[in-house]
CSV table of C-alpha atoms in Angstrom, one decimal:
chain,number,residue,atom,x,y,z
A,1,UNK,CA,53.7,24.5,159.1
A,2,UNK,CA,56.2,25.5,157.1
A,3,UNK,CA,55.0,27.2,153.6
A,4,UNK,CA,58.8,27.1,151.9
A,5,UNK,CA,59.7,23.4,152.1
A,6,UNK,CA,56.8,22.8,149.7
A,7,UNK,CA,58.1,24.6,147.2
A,8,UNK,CA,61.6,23.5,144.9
A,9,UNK,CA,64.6,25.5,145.8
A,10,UNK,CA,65.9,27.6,143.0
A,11,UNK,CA,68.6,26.2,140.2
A,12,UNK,CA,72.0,27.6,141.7
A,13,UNK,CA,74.8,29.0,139.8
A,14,UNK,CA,78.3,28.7,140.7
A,15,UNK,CA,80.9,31.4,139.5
A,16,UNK,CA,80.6,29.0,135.9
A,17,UNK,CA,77.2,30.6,135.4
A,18,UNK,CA,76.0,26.6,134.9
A,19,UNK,CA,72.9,25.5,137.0
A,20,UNK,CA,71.8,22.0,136.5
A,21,UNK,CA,74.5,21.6,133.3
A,22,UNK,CA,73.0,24.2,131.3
A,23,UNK,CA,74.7,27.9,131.0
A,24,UNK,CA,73.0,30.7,132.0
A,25,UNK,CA,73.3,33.7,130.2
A,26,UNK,CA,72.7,37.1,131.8
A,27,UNK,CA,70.8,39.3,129.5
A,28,UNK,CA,71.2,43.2,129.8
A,29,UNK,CA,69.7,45.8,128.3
A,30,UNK,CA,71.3,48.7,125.8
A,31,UNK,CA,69.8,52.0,127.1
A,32,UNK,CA,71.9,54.6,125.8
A,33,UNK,CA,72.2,56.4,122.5
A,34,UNK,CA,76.3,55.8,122.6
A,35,UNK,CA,75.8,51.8,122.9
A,36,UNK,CA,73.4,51.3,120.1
A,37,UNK,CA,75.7,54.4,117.9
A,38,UNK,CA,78.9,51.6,118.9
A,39,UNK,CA,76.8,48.8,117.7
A,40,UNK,CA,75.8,50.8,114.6
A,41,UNK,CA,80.1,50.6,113.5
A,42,UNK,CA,80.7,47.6,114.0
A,43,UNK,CA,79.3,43.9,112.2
A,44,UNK,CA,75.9,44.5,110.2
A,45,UNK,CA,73.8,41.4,108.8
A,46,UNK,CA,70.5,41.8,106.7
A,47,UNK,CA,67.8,39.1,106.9
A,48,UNK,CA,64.0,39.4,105.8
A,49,UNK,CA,62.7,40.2,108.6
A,50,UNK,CA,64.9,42.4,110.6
A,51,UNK,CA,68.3,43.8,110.8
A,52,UNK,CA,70.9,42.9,113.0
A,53,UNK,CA,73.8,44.7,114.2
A,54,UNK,CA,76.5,43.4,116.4
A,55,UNK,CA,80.0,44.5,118.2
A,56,UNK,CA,82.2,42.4,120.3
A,57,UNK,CA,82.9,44.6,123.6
A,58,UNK,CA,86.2,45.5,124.9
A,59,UNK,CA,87.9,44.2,127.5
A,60,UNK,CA,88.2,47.9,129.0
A,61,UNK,CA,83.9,47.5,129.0
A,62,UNK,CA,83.2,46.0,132.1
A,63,UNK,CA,79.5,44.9,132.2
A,64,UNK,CA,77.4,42.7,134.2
A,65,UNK,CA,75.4,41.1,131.7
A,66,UNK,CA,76.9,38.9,129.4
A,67,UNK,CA,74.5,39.8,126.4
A,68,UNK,CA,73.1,43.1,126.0
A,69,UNK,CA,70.4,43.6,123.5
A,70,UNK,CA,68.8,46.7,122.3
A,71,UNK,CA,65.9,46.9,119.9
A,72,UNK,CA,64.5,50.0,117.6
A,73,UNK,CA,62.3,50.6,115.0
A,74,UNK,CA,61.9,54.2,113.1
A,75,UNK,CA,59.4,55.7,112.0
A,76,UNK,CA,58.9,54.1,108.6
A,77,UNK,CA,57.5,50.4,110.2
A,78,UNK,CA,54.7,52.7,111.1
A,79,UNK,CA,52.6,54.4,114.3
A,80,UNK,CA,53.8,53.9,117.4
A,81,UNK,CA,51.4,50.8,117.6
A,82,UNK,CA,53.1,49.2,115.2
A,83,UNK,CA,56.4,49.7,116.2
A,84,UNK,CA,55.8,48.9,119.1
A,85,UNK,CA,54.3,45.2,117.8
A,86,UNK,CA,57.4,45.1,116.2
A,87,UNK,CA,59.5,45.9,118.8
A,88,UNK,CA,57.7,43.0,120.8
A,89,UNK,CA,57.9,40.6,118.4
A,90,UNK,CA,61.7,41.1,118.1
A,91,UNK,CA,61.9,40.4,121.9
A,92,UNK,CA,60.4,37.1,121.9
A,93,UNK,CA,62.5,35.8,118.8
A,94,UNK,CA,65.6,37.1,121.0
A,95,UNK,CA,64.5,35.5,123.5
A,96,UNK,CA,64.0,31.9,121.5
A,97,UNK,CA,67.2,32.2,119.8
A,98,UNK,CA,69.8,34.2,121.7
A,99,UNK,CA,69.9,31.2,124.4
A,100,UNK,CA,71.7,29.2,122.1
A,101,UNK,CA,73.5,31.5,119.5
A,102,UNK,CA,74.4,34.4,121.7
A,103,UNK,CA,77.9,34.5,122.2
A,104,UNK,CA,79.3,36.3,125.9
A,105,UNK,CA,80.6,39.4,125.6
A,106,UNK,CA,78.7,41.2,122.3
A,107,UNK,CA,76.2,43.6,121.9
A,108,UNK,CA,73.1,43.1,120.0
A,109,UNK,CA,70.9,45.7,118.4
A,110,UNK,CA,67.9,44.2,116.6
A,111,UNK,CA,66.0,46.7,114.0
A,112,UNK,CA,62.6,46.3,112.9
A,113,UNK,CA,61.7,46.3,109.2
A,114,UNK,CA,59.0,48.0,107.3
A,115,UNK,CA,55.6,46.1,106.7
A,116,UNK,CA,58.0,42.7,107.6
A,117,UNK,CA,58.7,42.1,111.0
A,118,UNK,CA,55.3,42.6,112.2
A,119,UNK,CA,54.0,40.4,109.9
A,120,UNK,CA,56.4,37.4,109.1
A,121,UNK,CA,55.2,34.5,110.6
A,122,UNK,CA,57.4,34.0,114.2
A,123,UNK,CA,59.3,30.7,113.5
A,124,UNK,CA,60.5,32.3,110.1
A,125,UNK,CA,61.1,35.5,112.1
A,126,UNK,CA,63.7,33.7,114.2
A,127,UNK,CA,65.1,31.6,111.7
A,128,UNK,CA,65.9,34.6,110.4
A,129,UNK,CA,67.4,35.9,113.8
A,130,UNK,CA,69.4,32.6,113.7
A,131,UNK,CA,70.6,33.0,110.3
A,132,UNK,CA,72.2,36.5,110.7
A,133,UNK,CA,73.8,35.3,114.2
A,134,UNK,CA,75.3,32.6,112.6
A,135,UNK,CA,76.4,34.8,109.7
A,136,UNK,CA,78.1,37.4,112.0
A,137,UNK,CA,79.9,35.3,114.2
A,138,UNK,CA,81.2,33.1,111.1
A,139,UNK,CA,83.1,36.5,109.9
């Protein structure tokens, strides 16, 4: 008996990154201290709950993801509990609301606020997230 044919095949993507009409955004990861220092001089939007810096990548950047995210929190949102809550928190509102208002090609760096992010109830915690996209790609 074959154990595969029971389960659905995978969506595929062609070289448009669209699978079953939606597109698929490849999410990467900013890991080094240069990235999130490039992020820091480029666009900058305040909301509430976070802060959000963002930076369109050169064309001399090659990269396979087509949004790369990074998130941080210092030492004032608290312990490293609570930053790390935070830090968590700002994941899953990235998650929710970069699949429609990421645009290809940028770099994201999402920063934790003080006594905020950890608490802000999550749908206004990625309005928020929506708001300062919005805001930054409207400049």
């Amino acid at each position: 008996m074959n154990i595969m044919a029971s389960h659905p095949a995978p969506p595929s993507a062609d070289d448009s990154g669209e699978a079953n009409g939606a597109v698929l955004l490849r999410v990467g990861t900013l890991k080094k201290r240069k990235e999130f220092l490039a992020a820091a001089r480029a666009h900058k939007q305040v909301a509430p709950s976070l802060i959000l810096q963002a930076r369109k990548r050169g064309p001399e950047e090659p990269s396979v993801a087509h949004i790369r995210i990074g998130y941080t929190c210092s030492k004032k949102v608290g312990n490293a509990v609570e930053r790390n809550r935070a830090k968590r928190r700002l994941r899953a509102a990235a998650h929710e609301v970069l699949k429609s208002g990421g645009t290809s090609g940028w770099d994201y760096v999402l920063i934790g606020r003080k006594d905020i992010t950890a608490s802000r109830p999550f749908p206004e915690l990625c309005a928020d997230l929506a708001k300062a996209l919005a805001r930054i790609h409207a400049a």
